[in-house]
């Protein structure tokens, strides 16, 4: 429960309301290894603590990276920090994306908005062992072209011949030449072998519900669809009950769940 001090090495503005912090251990201890999909609790001293997924490469533990959208008290305080400032970190916590289980299969990554950040480590892991997977498809939706995250990296990924990248926006600007529409509609257009595909989905819950519907109607099995759930958290270790849904704790049993196991609570704010 005790946070470790981490120093901000770099602040990168991603969009108007989203930023990435690169952090290094301030106590000279070793960086904790993490699985793609896990999260840390970030503590802004005197303000509060929030769960934020790790958005960096799991095979590079020299820095840990978090990409955050400023929506309220703590995330706005995080946005106000600068290089050299210190925050507290507890973690990593929770379950990860099924990158090992998906070996030998097609992988379909479907993300909306800030959901690309928790899935970026999974993409790094898939690409680092590219030969172990069949087709890899990334479907990403943003509110507008200005809200697209990790632009340069998306362009790099787009230029790769062994990765299919589709990007859509809800609202286009005059110079947008790409697809307009919500991200679940991309599931219909993308080429992948549905009965042999594993899907990893992260975004607003309404987007995830419609995405699951599209994936299932294409023939992806419910047991091969994984979602990352977000609920209010305090302790992150299954003690306080803030994130509890009956027997399920989002913090320690999740945040990444198999769809067929989490379906009953999808869309419910509390049980
Ligand atoms: C496992 C997990 C991983 C997460 N990973 C990330 C991540 O990688 N990047 C990231 O930006 N966020 C992530 N979040 C969401 C993040 O934790 C919340 O946005 C944060 O706790 C909000 O705290 P706050 O003090 O800034 O806002 P508060 O002051 O608590 O809330 C202010 C207002 O924002 C609204 N609000 C709260 N949470 C959200 C939200 N998630 N989206 C939209 N509005 C919200 C509230 O309803 C309220 O109206 C994650 C959440 C969980 C549970
Ligand atoms: S956040 Fe305390 S039990 Fe999950």
CSV table of C-alpha atoms and ligand atoms in Angstrom, one decimal:
chain,number,residue,atom,x,y,z
A,1,UNK,CA,0.0,0.0,0.0
A,2,UNK,CA,3.0,2.3,0.3
A,3,UNK,CA,3.7,4.3,-2.8
A,4,UNK,CA,7.3,4.5,-4.2
A,5,UNK,CA,8.6,7.8,-5.4
A,6,UNK,CA,9.0,8.2,-9.1
A,7,UNK,CA,10.6,11.2,-10.9
A,8,UNK,CA,9.1,12.6,-14.1
A,9,UNK,CA,11.8,12.3,-16.8
A,10,UNK,CA,9.7,13.7,-19.6
A,11,UNK,CA,6.2,15.1,-20.3
A,12,UNK,CA,4.8,14.7,-23.8
A,13,UNK,CA,1.6,16.4,-24.8
A,14,UNK,CA,-0.4,13.9,-27.0
A,15,UNK,CA,-3.6,15.9,-27.6
A,16,UNK,CA,-5.3,18.9,-26.0
A,17,UNK,CA,-6.4,16.9,-22.9
A,18,UNK,CA,-4.0,13.9,-23.0
A,19,UNK,CA,-0.4,13.6,-22.0
A,20,UNK,CA,2.3,10.9,-21.4
A,21,UNK,CA,4.6,10.9,-18.4
A,22,UNK,CA,7.9,9.0,-18.6
A,23,UNK,CA,8.8,8.0,-15.0
A,24,UNK,CA,12.0,6.6,-13.4
A,25,UNK,CA,12.3,5.2,-9.9
A,26,UNK,CA,13.3,7.9,-7.5
A,27,UNK,CA,14.6,5.5,-4.9
A,28,UNK,CA,17.1,3.9,-7.1
A,29,UNK,CA,15.4,0.5,-6.7
A,30,UNK,CA,14.7,-1.7,-9.7
A,31,UNK,CA,11.7,-1.1,-11.9
A,32,UNK,CA,8.9,-3.6,-11.5
A,33,UNK,CA,8.3,-5.8,-14.5
A,34,UNK,CA,4.7,-5.6,-15.7
A,35,UNK,CA,2.3,-7.5,-18.1
A,36,UNK,CA,0.6,-5.6,-20.9
A,37,UNK,CA,-2.8,-4.4,-19.6
A,38,UNK,CA,-1.7,-3.9,-16.0
A,39,UNK,CA,-2.1,-0.6,-14.2
A,40,UNK,CA,-0.4,1.5,-11.5
A,41,UNK,CA,-1.9,3.7,-8.8
A,42,UNK,CA,-0.5,7.2,-9.4
A,43,UNK,CA,-0.4,9.4,-6.3
A,44,UNK,CA,-0.2,13.2,-6.7
A,45,UNK,CA,1.0,14.2,-3.2
A,46,UNK,CA,-1.7,16.1,-1.3
A,47,UNK,CA,-4.3,15.6,-4.0
A,48,UNK,CA,-5.1,11.9,-4.5
A,49,UNK,CA,-4.5,8.7,-6.2
A,50,UNK,CA,-5.9,7.3,-9.5
A,51,UNK,CA,-5.5,4.0,-11.4
A,52,UNK,CA,-3.8,4.5,-14.8
A,53,UNK,CA,-2.7,1.8,-17.2
A,54,UNK,CA,0.9,1.4,-18.2
A,55,UNK,CA,1.4,2.5,-21.8
A,56,UNK,CA,5.1,1.6,-22.3
A,57,UNK,CA,6.9,-1.4,-23.7
A,58,UNK,CA,6.9,-4.4,-21.3
A,59,UNK,CA,10.3,-5.4,-22.6
A,60,UNK,CA,11.9,-2.0,-21.7
A,61,UNK,CA,11.9,-1.5,-18.0
A,62,UNK,CA,14.2,1.6,-18.0
A,63,UNK,CA,11.2,3.9,-17.7
A,64,UNK,CA,7.6,3.4,-17.0
A,65,UNK,CA,5.1,5.4,-19.1
A,66,UNK,CA,1.5,6.5,-18.4
A,67,UNK,CA,-0.8,8.2,-20.9
A,68,UNK,CA,-3.6,10.0,-19.2
A,69,UNK,CA,-6.6,12.1,-20.2
A,70,UNK,CA,-7.3,15.0,-17.8
A,71,UNK,CA,-10.9,14.6,-16.7
A,72,UNK,CA,-11.0,15.6,-13.0
A,73,UNK,CA,-9.2,16.5,-9.8
A,74,UNK,CA,-6.2,14.1,-9.8
A,75,UNK,CA,-5.7,13.8,-13.6
A,76,UNK,CA,-5.8,17.6,-13.9
A,77,UNK,CA,-3.2,17.8,-11.1
A,78,UNK,CA,-1.0,15.2,-13.0
A,79,UNK,CA,-1.3,17.3,-16.1
A,80,UNK,CA,0.1,20.3,-14.2
A,81,UNK,CA,3.3,18.5,-13.3
A,82,UNK,CA,6.6,19.0,-15.1
A,83,UNK,CA,10.0,17.3,-15.7
A,84,UNK,CA,11.8,16.7,-12.3
A,85,UNK,CA,8.6,16.6,-10.2
A,86,UNK,CA,8.0,13.4,-8.1
A,87,UNK,CA,4.8,11.4,-7.8
A,88,UNK,CA,4.1,8.2,-5.8
A,89,UNK,CA,3.4,4.9,-7.6
A,90,UNK,CA,1.9,1.6,-6.3
A,91,UNK,CA,1.7,-1.4,-8.6
A,92,UNK,CA,1.7,-2.9,-11.1
A,93,UNK,CA,-1.7,-4.4,-10.4
A,94,UNK,CA,-4.3,-6.5,-12.1
A,95,UNK,CA,-4.6,-9.0,-15.0
A,96,UNK,CA,-3.1,-8.5,-18.4
A,97,UNK,CA,-4.0,-9.0,-22.1
A,98,UNK,CA,-3.8,-12.6,-23.3
A,99,UNK,CA,-0.7,-12.2,-25.5
A,100,UNK,CA,0.6,-15.6,-24.6
A,101,UNK,CA,-2.7,-17.4,-25.1
A,102,UNK,CA,-3.1,-15.7,-28.5
A,103,UNK,CA,0.0,-17.3,-30.0
A,104,UNK,CA,-0.7,-19.0,-33.3
A,105,UNK,CA,-4.0,-17.0,-33.8
A,106,UNK,CA,-5.1,-13.9,-35.5
A,107,UNK,CA,-5.1,-10.9,-33.1
A,108,UNK,CA,-7.7,-8.1,-33.4
A,109,UNK,CA,-7.1,-5.0,-31.3
A,110,UNK,CA,-10.1,-2.7,-31.1
A,111,UNK,CA,-9.8,0.6,-29.2
A,112,UNK,CA,-11.6,3.8,-28.7
A,113,UNK,CA,-10.1,7.1,-27.4
A,114,UNK,CA,-7.7,6.7,-24.5
A,115,UNK,CA,-8.2,2.9,-24.8
A,116,UNK,CA,-5.3,2.8,-27.1
A,117,UNK,CA,-2.9,3.5,-24.2
A,118,UNK,CA,-3.7,0.3,-22.2
A,119,UNK,CA,-3.4,-1.7,-25.4
A,120,UNK,CA,-0.1,-0.2,-26.6
A,121,UNK,CA,2.0,-2.6,-24.5
A,122,UNK,CA,0.1,-5.5,-25.9
A,123,UNK,CA,0.8,-4.3,-29.4
A,124,UNK,CA,4.5,-3.9,-28.6
A,125,UNK,CA,4.5,-7.5,-27.2
A,126,UNK,CA,2.8,-8.9,-30.3
A,127,UNK,CA,5.2,-7.1,-32.7
A,128,UNK,CA,8.2,-8.1,-30.7
A,129,UNK,CA,7.3,-11.8,-31.3
A,130,UNK,CA,5.6,-11.2,-34.7
A,131,UNK,CA,6.4,-14.7,-36.0
A,132,UNK,CA,4.3,-16.3,-33.2
A,133,UNK,CA,1.0,-14.7,-34.5
A,134,UNK,CA,-0.9,-14.9,-37.7
A,135,UNK,CA,-2.7,-11.7,-38.8
A,136,UNK,CA,-2.5,-8.6,-36.5
A,137,UNK,CA,-5.2,-6.0,-37.0
A,138,UNK,CA,-5.5,-2.7,-35.1
A,139,UNK,CA,-8.9,-0.9,-35.3
A,140,UNK,CA,-8.8,2.6,-33.6
A,141,UNK,CA,-11.4,5.2,-33.2
A,142,UNK,CA,-11.0,8.8,-32.0
A,143,UNK,CA,-13.5,11.6,-31.5
A,144,UNK,CA,-11.9,13.8,-34.1
A,145,UNK,CA,-8.6,13.9,-36.0
A,146,UNK,CA,-7.1,16.2,-33.3
A,147,UNK,CA,-7.9,13.5,-30.7
A,148,UNK,CA,-5.8,10.8,-32.4
A,149,UNK,CA,-3.2,9.5,-29.9
A,150,UNK,CA,0.4,8.4,-30.7
A,151,UNK,CA,0.2,9.8,-34.3
A,152,UNK,CA,3.7,9.2,-35.3
A,153,UNK,CA,3.7,5.7,-34.0
A,154,UNK,CA,0.4,5.0,-35.7
A,155,UNK,CA,2.0,6.1,-39.0
A,156,UNK,CA,4.9,3.8,-38.4
A,157,UNK,CA,2.6,0.9,-37.6
A,158,UNK,CA,0.6,1.7,-40.7
A,159,UNK,CA,3.6,1.5,-42.9
A,160,UNK,CA,4.4,-2.0,-41.7
A,161,UNK,CA,3.3,-4.8,-44.1
A,162,UNK,CA,2.6,-7.3,-41.3
A,163,UNK,CA,0.1,-5.1,-39.4
A,164,UNK,CA,-3.2,-3.8,-40.7
A,165,UNK,CA,-4.2,-0.5,-39.2
A,166,UNK,CA,-7.6,1.1,-39.6
A,167,UNK,CA,-8.4,4.5,-38.0
A,168,UNK,CA,-11.8,6.2,-37.9
A,169,UNK,CA,-13.0,9.4,-36.4
A,170,UNK,CA,-16.5,10.3,-35.1
A,171,UNK,CA,-16.3,13.9,-36.5
A,172,UNK,CA,-14.1,14.8,-39.4
A,173,UNK,CA,-12.3,18.1,-40.1
A,174,UNK,CA,-12.2,19.4,-43.7
A,175,UNK,CA,-8.7,18.0,-44.3
A,176,UNK,CA,-9.5,14.5,-43.0
A,177,UNK,CA,-9.2,11.9,-45.8
A,178,UNK,CA,-9.8,8.8,-43.7
A,179,UNK,CA,-12.8,6.9,-42.4
A,180,UNK,CA,-15.6,8.6,-40.5
A,181,UNK,CA,-17.9,6.6,-38.2
A,182,UNK,CA,-17.7,4.7,-34.9
A,183,UNK,CA,-15.1,2.1,-34.3
A,184,UNK,CA,-17.3,-1.0,-34.1
A,185,UNK,CA,-18.2,-0.5,-37.8
A,186,UNK,CA,-14.5,-1.2,-38.6
A,187,UNK,CA,-14.9,-4.8,-37.4
A,188,UNK,CA,-17.1,-5.5,-40.4
A,189,UNK,CA,-14.5,-4.2,-42.8
A,190,UNK,CA,-11.3,-5.6,-41.4
A,191,UNK,CA,-9.9,-8.8,-42.9
A,192,UNK,CA,-9.2,-11.5,-40.3
A,193,UNK,CA,-10.1,-15.2,-39.7
A,194,UNK,CA,-12.8,-14.7,-37.1
A,195,UNK,CA,-13.1,-18.3,-35.8
A,196,UNK,CA,-9.4,-18.3,-35.2
A,197,UNK,CA,-9.1,-14.8,-33.8
A,198,UNK,CA,-8.5,-13.4,-30.3
A,199,UNK,CA,-9.9,-9.9,-29.8
A,200,UNK,CA,-8.6,-7.4,-27.2
A,201,UNK,CA,-11.0,-4.5,-26.7
A,202,UNK,CA,-10.6,-1.3,-24.7
A,203,UNK,CA,-12.6,1.9,-24.7
A,204,UNK,CA,-15.8,3.4,-23.4
A,205,UNK,CA,-18.3,0.7,-22.3
A,206,UNK,CA,-20.9,1.5,-24.9
A,207,UNK,CA,-18.2,1.2,-27.6
A,208,UNK,CA,-17.1,-2.2,-26.1
A,209,UNK,CA,-20.7,-3.5,-26.1
A,210,UNK,CA,-21.2,-2.7,-29.8
A,211,UNK,CA,-17.8,-4.0,-30.7
A,212,UNK,CA,-18.5,-7.3,-29.0
A,213,UNK,CA,-21.8,-7.6,-30.9
A,214,UNK,CA,-19.9,-7.0,-34.2
A,215,UNK,CA,-17.1,-9.5,-33.3
A,216,UNK,CA,-19.7,-12.2,-32.3
A,217,UNK,CA,-21.7,-11.7,-35.5
A,218,UNK,CA,-18.5,-12.2,-37.5
A,219,UNK,CA,-17.9,-15.5,-35.6
A,220,UNK,CA,-15.3,-14.6,-32.9
A,221,UNK,CA,-16.0,-16.8,-29.9
A,222,UNK,CA,-17.1,-15.1,-26.7
A,223,UNK,CA,-14.3,-16.9,-24.9
A,224,UNK,CA,-11.8,-15.3,-27.3
A,225,UNK,CA,-12.9,-11.7,-26.6
A,226,UNK,CA,-11.1,-9.8,-23.9
A,227,UNK,CA,-12.2,-6.4,-22.4
A,228,UNK,CA,-10.6,-4.0,-20.0
A,229,UNK,CA,-13.1,-2.7,-17.4
A,230,UNK,CA,-12.9,0.6,-15.6
A,231,UNK,CA,-14.5,1.2,-12.2
A,232,UNK,CA,-13.8,3.5,-9.3
A,233,UNK,CA,-10.9,2.2,-7.3
A,234,UNK,CA,-9.3,3.0,-3.9
A,235,UNK,CA,-7.0,0.2,-2.7
A,236,UNK,CA,-6.4,-1.7,-6.0
A,237,UNK,CA,-5.7,-4.9,-4.0
A,238,UNK,CA,-9.1,-6.3,-3.3
A,239,UNK,CA,-9.6,-4.9,0.2
A,240,UNK,CA,-11.8,-1.9,0.2
A,241,UNK,CA,-14.7,-3.2,-2.0
A,242,UNK,CA,-14.9,0.0,-4.1
A,243,UNK,CA,-14.6,-1.9,-7.4
A,244,UNK,CA,-16.5,-5.0,-6.3
A,245,UNK,CA,-19.3,-6.6,-8.3
A,246,UNK,CA,-20.6,-9.6,-6.3
A,247,UNK,CA,-17.7,-12.0,-6.1
A,248,UNK,CA,-15.7,-10.1,-8.7
A,249,UNK,CA,-13.1,-7.4,-8.0
A,250,UNK,CA,-12.2,-5.3,-11.0
A,251,UNK,CA,-8.8,-4.4,-9.4
A,252,UNK,CA,-7.5,-7.8,-8.8
A,253,UNK,CA,-9.6,-10.2,-11.0
A,254,UNK,CA,-9.4,-7.6,-13.8
A,255,UNK,CA,-9.1,-5.1,-15.3
A,256,UNK,CA,-8.8,-7.4,-18.3
A,257,UNK,CA,-11.6,-10.0,-18.4
A,258,UNK,CA,-12.8,-12.6,-20.8
A,259,UNK,CA,-16.1,-11.4,-22.2
A,260,UNK,CA,-18.1,-14.6,-21.4
A,261,UNK,CA,-17.0,-14.2,-17.7
A,262,UNK,CA,-17.8,-10.4,-17.4
A,263,UNK,CA,-20.9,-10.2,-19.6
A,264,UNK,CA,-23.4,-10.0,-16.7
A,265,UNK,CA,-21.8,-6.9,-15.2
A,266,UNK,CA,-21.0,-5.0,-18.4
A,267,UNK,CA,-23.0,-1.8,-18.5
A,268,UNK,CA,-23.7,-1.9,-14.7
A,269,UNK,CA,-22.2,0.9,-12.7
A,270,UNK,CA,-22.6,-1.0,-9.4
A,271,UNK,CA,-24.1,-4.2,-8.1
B,1,LIG,C1,-7.8,-0.1,-14.3
B,1,LIG,C2,-8.0,1.3,-14.8
B,1,LIG,C3,-7.1,1.8,-15.8
B,1,LIG,C4,-7.2,3.1,-16.2
B,1,LIG,N1,-6.3,3.6,-17.2
B,1,LIG,C5,-6.4,4.8,-17.6
B,1,LIG,C6,-5.4,5.3,-18.5
B,1,LIG,O1,-4.5,4.6,-19.0
B,1,LIG,N2,-5.5,6.6,-18.9
B,1,LIG,C7,-6.5,7.4,-18.4
B,1,LIG,O2,-6.6,8.6,-18.8
B,1,LIG,N3,-7.4,7.0,-17.6
B,1,LIG,C8,-7.4,5.7,-17.1
B,1,LIG,N4,-8.3,5.3,-16.2
B,1,LIG,C9,-9.3,6.2,-15.7
B,1,LIG,C10,-8.8,7.1,-14.6
B,1,LIG,O3,-8.5,6.3,-13.5
B,1,LIG,C11,-9.8,8.2,-14.3
B,1,LIG,O4,-10.0,9.0,-15.3
B,1,LIG,C12,-9.4,8.9,-13.0
B,1,LIG,O5,-9.5,8.1,-11.9
B,1,LIG,C13,-10.3,10.2,-12.8
B,1,LIG,O6,-9.8,10.7,-11.6
B,1,LIG,P1,-9.9,12.3,-11.4
B,1,LIG,O7,-9.6,12.5,-9.9
B,1,LIG,O8,-9.1,13.0,-12.3
B,1,LIG,O9,-11.4,12.6,-11.7
B,1,LIG,P2,-12.6,12.8,-10.7
B,1,LIG,O10,-12.4,14.1,-10.0
B,1,LIG,O11,-12.7,11.6,-9.9
B,1,LIG,O12,-13.8,12.9,-11.7
B,1,LIG,C14,-14.1,14.1,-12.3
B,1,LIG,C15,-15.2,13.9,-13.3
B,1,LIG,O13,-14.7,13.0,-14.3
B,1,LIG,C16,-15.6,11.9,-14.5
B,1,LIG,N5,-14.7,10.8,-14.7
B,1,LIG,C17,-14.1,10.0,-13.8
B,1,LIG,N6,-13.5,9.0,-14.4
B,1,LIG,C18,-13.7,9.2,-15.7
B,1,LIG,C19,-13.2,8.5,-16.9
B,1,LIG,N7,-12.5,7.4,-16.8
B,1,LIG,N8,-13.6,9.0,-18.1
B,1,LIG,C20,-14.4,10.1,-18.2
B,1,LIG,N9,-14.8,10.8,-17.1
B,1,LIG,C21,-14.5,10.3,-15.9
B,1,LIG,C22,-16.3,11.8,-13.2
B,1,LIG,O14,-17.6,11.2,-13.4
B,1,LIG,C23,-16.4,13.3,-12.8
B,1,LIG,O15,-17.5,13.9,-13.4
B,1,LIG,C24,-8.2,4.0,-15.7
B,1,LIG,C25,-9.1,3.5,-14.8
B,1,LIG,C26,-9.0,2.2,-14.4
B,1,LIG,C27,-10.0,1.7,-13.3
B,2,LIG,S1,-10.2,-1.0,-5.4
B,2,LIG,FE1,-10.4,-1.8,-3.4
B,2,LIG,S2,-11.3,-3.7,-3.7
B,2,LIG,FE2,-10.8,-3.0,-5.7
